[in-house]
N, CA and C of each residue as an Amber inpcrd file, in Angstrom:
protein
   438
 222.0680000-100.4350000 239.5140000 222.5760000 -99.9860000 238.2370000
 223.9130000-100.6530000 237.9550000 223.9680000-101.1980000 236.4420000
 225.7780000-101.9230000 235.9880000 226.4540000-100.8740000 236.3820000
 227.7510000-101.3890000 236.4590000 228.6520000-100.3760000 237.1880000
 229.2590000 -99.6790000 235.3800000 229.7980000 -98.5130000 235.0570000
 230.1330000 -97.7810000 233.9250000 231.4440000 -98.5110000 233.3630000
 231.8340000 -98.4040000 232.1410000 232.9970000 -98.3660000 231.7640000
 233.6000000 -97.5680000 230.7250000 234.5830000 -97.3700000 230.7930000
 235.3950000 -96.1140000 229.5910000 235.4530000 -96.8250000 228.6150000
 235.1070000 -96.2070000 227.4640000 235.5580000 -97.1770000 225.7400000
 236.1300000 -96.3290000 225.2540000 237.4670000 -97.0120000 224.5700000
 237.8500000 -96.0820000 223.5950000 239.2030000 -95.2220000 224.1870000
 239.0190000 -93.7600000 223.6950000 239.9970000 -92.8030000 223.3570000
 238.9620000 -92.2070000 224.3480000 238.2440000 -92.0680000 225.2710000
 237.2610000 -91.6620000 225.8380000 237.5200000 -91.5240000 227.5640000
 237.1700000 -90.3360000 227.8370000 237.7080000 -89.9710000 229.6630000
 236.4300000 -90.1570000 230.5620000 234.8590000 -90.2680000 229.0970000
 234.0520000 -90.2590000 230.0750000 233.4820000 -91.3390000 229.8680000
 232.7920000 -91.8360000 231.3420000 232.1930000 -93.1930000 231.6680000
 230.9330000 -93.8910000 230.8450000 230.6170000 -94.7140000 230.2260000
 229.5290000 -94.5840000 229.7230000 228.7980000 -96.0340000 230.0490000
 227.8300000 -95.7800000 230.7710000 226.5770000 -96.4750000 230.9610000
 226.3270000 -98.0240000 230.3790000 226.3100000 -99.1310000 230.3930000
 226.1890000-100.5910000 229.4970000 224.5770000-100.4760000 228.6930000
 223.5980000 -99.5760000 229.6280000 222.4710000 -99.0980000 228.9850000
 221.5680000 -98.2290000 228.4080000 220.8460000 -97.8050000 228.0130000
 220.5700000 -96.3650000 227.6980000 219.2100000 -96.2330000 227.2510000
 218.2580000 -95.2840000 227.1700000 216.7930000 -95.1390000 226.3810000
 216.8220000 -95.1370000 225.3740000 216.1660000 -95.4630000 224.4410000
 216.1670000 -95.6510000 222.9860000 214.4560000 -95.6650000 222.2500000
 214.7290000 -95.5710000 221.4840000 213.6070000 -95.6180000 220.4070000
 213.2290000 -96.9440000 219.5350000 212.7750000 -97.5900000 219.4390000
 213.5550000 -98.5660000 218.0020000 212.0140000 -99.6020000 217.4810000
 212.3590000 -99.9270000 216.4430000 211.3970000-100.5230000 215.4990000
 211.3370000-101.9790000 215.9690000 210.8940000-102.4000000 216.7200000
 210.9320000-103.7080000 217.2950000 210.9710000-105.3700000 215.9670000
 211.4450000-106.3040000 216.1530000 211.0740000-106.9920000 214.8880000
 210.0690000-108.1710000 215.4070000 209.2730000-108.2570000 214.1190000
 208.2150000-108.7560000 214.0890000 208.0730000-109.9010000 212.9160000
 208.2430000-111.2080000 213.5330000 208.0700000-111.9580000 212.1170000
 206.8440000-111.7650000 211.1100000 205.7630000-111.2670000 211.4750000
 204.9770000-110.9630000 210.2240000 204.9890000-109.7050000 209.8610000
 205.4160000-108.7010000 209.9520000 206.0260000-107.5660000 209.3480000
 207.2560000-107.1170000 208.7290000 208.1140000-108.3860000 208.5700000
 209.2190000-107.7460000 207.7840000 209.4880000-106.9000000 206.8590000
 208.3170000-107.7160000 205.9440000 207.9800000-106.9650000 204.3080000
 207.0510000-106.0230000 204.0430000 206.5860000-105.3900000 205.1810000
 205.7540000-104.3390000 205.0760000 205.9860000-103.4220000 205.7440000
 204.8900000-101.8480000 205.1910000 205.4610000-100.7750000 205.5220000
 205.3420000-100.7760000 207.4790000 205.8230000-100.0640000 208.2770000
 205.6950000-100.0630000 209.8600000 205.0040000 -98.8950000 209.8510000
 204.4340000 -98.5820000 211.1340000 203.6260000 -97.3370000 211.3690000
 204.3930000 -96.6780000 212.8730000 204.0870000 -95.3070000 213.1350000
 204.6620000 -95.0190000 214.0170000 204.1790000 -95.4890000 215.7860000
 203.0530000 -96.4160000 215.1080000 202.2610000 -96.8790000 216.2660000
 203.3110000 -98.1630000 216.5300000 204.0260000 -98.8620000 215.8810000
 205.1460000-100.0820000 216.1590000 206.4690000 -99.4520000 216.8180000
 206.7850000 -98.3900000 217.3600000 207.9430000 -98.1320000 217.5310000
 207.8730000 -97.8510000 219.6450000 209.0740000 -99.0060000 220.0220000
 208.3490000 -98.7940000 221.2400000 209.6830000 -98.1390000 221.7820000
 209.2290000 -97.7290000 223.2120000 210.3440000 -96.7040000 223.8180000
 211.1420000 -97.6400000 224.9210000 212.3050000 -97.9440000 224.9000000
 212.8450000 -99.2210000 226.1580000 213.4700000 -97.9600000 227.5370000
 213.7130000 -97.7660000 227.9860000 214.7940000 -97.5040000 228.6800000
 215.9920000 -98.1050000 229.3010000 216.6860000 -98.9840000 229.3280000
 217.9520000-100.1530000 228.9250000 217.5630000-101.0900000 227.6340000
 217.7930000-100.1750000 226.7520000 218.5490000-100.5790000 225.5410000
 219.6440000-100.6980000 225.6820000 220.7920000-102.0250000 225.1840000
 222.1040000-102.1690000 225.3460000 222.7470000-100.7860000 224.6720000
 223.5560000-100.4590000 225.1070000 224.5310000 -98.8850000 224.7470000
 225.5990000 -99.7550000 223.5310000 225.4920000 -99.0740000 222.3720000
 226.1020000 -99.5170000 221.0990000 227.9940000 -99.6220000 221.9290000
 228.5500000-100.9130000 221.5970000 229.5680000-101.0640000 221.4490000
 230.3840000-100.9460000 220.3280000 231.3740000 -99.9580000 220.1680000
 231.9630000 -99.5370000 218.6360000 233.1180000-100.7710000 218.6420000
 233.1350000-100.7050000 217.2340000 233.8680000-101.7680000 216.6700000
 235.4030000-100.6070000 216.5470000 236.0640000-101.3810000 215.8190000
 237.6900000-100.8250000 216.0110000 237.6080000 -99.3980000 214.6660000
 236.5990000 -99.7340000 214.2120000 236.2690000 -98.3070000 213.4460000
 235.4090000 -97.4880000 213.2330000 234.8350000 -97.6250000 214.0690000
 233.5360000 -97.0050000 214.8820000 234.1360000 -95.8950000 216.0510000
 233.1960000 -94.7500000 216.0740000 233.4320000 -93.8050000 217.2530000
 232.1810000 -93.9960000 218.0160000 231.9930000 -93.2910000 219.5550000
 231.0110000 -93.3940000 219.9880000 230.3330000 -92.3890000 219.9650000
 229.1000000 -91.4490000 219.6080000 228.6140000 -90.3750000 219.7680000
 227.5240000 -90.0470000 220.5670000 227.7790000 -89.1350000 221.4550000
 226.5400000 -88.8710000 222.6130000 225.4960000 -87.8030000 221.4000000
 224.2840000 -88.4460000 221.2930000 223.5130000 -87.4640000 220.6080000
 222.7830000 -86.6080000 221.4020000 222.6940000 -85.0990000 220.2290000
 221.8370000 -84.3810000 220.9640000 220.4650000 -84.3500000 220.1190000
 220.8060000 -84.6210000 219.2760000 219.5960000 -84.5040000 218.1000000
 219.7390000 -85.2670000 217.1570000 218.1020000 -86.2050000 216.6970000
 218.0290000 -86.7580000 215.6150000 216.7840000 -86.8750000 214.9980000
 217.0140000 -87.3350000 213.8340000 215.5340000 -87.0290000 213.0290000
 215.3830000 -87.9460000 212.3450000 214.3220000 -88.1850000 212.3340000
 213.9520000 -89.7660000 211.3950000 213.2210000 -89.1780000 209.7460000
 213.7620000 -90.0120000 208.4580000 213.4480000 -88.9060000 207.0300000
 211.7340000 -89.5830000 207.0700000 211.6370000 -89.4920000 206.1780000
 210.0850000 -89.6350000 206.0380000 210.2320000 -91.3190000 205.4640000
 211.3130000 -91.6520000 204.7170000 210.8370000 -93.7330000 204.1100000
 210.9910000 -94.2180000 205.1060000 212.3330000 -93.9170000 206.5870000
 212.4180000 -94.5910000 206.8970000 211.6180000 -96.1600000 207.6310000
 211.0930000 -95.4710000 208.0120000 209.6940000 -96.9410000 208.8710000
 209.3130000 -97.8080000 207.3320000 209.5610000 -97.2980000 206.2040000
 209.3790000 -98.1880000 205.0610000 210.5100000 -99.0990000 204.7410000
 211.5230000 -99.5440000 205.6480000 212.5680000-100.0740000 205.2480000
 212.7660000-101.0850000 206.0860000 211.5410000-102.3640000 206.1390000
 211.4490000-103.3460000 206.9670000 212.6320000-104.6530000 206.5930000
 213.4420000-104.3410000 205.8290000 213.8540000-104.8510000 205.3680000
 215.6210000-104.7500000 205.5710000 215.5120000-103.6680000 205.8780000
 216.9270000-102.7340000 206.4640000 216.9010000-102.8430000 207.9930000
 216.1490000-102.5120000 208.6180000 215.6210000-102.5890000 210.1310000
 215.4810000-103.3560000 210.4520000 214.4980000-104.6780000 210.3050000
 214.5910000-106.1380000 211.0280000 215.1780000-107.0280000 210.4340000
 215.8960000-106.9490000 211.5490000 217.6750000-107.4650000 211.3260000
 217.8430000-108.4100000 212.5400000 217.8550000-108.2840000 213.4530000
 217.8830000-108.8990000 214.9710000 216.8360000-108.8690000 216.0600000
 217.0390000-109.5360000 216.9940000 216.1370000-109.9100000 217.9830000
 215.2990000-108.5760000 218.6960000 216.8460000-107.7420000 219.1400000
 216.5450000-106.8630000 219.9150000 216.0190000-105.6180000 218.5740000
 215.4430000-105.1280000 217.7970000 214.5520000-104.6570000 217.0120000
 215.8750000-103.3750000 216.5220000 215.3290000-102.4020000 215.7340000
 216.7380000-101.1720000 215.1300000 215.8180000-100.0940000 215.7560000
 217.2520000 -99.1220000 216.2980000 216.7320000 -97.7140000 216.5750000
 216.9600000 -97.2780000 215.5430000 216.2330000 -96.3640000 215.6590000
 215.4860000 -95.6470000 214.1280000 216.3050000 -94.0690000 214.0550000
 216.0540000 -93.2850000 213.7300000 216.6150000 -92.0550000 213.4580000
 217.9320000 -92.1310000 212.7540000 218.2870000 -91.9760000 211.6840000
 219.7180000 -91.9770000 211.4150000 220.1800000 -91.0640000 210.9320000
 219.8130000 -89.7260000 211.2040000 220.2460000 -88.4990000 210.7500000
 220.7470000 -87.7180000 212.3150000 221.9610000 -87.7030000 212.6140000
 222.1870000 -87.4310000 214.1970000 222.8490000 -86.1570000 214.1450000
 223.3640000 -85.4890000 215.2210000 224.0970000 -84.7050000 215.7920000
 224.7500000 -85.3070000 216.8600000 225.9430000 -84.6530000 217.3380000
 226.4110000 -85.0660000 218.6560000 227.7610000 -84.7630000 218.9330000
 228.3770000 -85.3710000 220.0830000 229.6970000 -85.0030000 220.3770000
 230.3850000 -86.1310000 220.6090000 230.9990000 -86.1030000 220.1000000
 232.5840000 -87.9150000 220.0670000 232.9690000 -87.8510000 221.6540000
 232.3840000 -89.0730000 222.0340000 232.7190000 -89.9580000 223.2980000
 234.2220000 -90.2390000 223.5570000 234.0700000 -91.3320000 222.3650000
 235.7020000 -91.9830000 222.4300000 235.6880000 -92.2980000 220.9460000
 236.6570000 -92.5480000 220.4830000 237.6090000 -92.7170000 219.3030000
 238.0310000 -94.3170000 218.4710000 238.1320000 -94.5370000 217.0780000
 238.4110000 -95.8770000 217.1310000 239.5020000 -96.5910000 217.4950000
 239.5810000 -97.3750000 217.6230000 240.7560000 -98.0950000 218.2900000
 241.8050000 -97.9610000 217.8810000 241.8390000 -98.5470000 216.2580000
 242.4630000 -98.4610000 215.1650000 243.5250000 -97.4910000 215.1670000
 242.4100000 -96.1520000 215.3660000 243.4940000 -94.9010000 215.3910000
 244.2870000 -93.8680000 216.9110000 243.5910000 -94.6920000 217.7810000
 243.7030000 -94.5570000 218.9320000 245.4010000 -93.6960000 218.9180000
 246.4790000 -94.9140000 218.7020000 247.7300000 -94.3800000 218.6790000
 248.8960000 -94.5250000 217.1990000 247.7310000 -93.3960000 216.6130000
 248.6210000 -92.9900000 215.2960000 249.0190000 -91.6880000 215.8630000
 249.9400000 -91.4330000 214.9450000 250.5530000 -90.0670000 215.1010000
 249.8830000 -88.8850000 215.2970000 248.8640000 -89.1570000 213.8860000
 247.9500000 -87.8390000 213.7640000 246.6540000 -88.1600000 214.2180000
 246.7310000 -89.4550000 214.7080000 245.7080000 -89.8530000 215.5320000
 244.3550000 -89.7710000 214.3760000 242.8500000 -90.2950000 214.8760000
 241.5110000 -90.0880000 214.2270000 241.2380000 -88.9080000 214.0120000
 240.3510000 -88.6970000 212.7330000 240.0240000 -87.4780000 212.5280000
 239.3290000 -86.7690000 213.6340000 238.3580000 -87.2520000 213.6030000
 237.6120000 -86.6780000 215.2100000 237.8620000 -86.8170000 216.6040000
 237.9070000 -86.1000000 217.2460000 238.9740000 -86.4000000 218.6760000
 237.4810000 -86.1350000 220.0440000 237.4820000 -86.7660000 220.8610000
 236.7120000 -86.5770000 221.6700000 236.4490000 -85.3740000 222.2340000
 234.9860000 -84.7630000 222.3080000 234.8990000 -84.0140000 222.6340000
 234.2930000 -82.9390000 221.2290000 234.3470000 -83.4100000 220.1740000
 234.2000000 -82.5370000 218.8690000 232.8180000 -82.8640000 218.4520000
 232.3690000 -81.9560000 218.5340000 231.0030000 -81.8050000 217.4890000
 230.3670000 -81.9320000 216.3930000 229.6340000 -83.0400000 216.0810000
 229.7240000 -83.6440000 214.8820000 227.9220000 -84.1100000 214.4260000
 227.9920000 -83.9830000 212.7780000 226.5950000 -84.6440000 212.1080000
 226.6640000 -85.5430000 211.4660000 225.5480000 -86.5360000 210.9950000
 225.9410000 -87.3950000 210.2650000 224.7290000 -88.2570000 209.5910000
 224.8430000 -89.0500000 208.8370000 223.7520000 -90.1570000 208.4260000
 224.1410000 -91.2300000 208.7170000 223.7160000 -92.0420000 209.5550000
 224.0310000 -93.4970000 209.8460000 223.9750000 -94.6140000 208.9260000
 224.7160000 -95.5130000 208.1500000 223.8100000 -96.4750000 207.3300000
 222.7050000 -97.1430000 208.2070000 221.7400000 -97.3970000 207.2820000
 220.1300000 -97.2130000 207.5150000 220.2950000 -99.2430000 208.3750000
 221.4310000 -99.7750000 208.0560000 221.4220000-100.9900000 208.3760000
 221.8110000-101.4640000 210.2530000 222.2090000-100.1250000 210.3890000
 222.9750000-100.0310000 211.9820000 221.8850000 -99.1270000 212.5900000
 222.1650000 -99.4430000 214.2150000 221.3720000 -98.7270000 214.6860000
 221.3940000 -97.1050000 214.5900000 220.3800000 -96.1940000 214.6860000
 220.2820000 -94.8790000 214.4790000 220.3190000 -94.0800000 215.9150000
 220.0490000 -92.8830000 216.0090000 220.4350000 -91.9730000 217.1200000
 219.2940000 -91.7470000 217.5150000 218.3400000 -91.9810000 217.4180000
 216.6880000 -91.9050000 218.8050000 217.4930000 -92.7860000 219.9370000
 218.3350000 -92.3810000 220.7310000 218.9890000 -93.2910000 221.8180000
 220.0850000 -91.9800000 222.4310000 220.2610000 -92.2820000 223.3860000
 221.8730000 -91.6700000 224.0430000 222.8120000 -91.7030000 223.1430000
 222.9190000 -92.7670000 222.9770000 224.5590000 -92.9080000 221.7460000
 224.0130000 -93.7820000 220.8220000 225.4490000 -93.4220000 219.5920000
 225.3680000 -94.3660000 218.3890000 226.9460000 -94.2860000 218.1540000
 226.9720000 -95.5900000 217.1580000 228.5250000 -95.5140000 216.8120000
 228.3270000 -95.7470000 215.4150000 229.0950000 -94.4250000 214.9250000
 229.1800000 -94.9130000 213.3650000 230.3150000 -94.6260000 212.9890000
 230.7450000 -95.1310000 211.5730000 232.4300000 -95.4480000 210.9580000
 232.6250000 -93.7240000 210.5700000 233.6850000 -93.5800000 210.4450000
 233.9010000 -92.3750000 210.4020000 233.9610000 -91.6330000 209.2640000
 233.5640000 -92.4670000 208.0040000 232.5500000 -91.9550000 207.0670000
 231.4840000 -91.5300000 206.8260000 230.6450000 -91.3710000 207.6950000
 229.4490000 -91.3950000 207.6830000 229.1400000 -89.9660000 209.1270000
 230.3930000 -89.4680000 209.3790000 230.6750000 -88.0060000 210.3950000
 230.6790000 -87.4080000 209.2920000 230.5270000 -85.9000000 210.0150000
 231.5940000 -84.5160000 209.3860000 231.1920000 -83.6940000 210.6100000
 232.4800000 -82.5650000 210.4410000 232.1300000 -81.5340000 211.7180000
 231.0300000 -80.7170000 211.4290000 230.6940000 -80.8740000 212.7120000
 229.3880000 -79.9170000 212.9340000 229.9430000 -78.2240000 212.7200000
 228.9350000 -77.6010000 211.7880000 229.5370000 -76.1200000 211.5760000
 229.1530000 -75.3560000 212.3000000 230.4830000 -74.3870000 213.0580000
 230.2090000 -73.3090000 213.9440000 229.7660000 -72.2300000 213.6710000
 228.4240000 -71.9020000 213.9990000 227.8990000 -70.5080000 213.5170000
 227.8640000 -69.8570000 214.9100000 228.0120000 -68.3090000 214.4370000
 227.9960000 -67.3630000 215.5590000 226.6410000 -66.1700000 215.2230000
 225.9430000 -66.1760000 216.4110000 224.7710000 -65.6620000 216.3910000
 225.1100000 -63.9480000 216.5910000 226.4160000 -63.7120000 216.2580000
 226.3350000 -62.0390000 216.8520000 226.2240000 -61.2670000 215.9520000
């Protein structure tokens, strides 16, 4: 196994690989709809590296809408094919760089609980992690079951 490294604003170690989901690309399918029979399962998928405005999010849950697999056009994009799901849940890894050492620091701080929609152009959350800009968060709302 690669040995781990910390990213970020982040205390915990995270993996160079991870399981994933994703729409593989196919030169004669770009322009057409995909079926759920094209979507294959890897287990070392490269683990999303966030850019300087990007967070990292460990998901716990995601859901794929109903066009998505219709968006061959959004999805095959690169070699290694798009994970799919872009409607996530999860908890902030590490933080963007950017805001790493501001005062009031990033909105979301590691460790915080969070939902979101991914743009449909980046990879999605059928995987361990995703990193998305921090537009595309909001906090996850605390409900109490008592």
């Amino acid at each position: 196994m690669d040995t781990m490294q910390p990213t970020g604003a982040s205390e915990e170690l995270i993996p160079p690989t991870m399981p994933a989901v994703y729409l593989p690309t196919h030169p004669y399918v770009k322009h057409r709809k995909s079926g759920p029979s094209t979507l294959v399962y890897r287990a070392d998928f490269p683990t999303p590296t966030p850019t300087e405005t990007q967070y990292l999010i460990k998901v716990q849950a995601a859901a794929v809408c109903r066009g998505e697999l219709e968006w061959p056009h959004l999805l095959h994009r690169r070699e290694t094919g798009a994970v799919i799901a872009h409607d996530i849940c999860g908890t902030v890894l590490s933080t963007p760089f950017t805001d790493e050492h501001l005062r009031d620091g990033p909105k979301f701080k590691v460790g915080d609980r969070v939902f979101g929609l991914i743009e449909p152009s980046r990879d999605g959350g059928a995987a361990n992690c995703v990193a998305p800009e921090e537009d595309e968060l909001a906090f996850k709302p605390q409900i109490s079951l008592r």
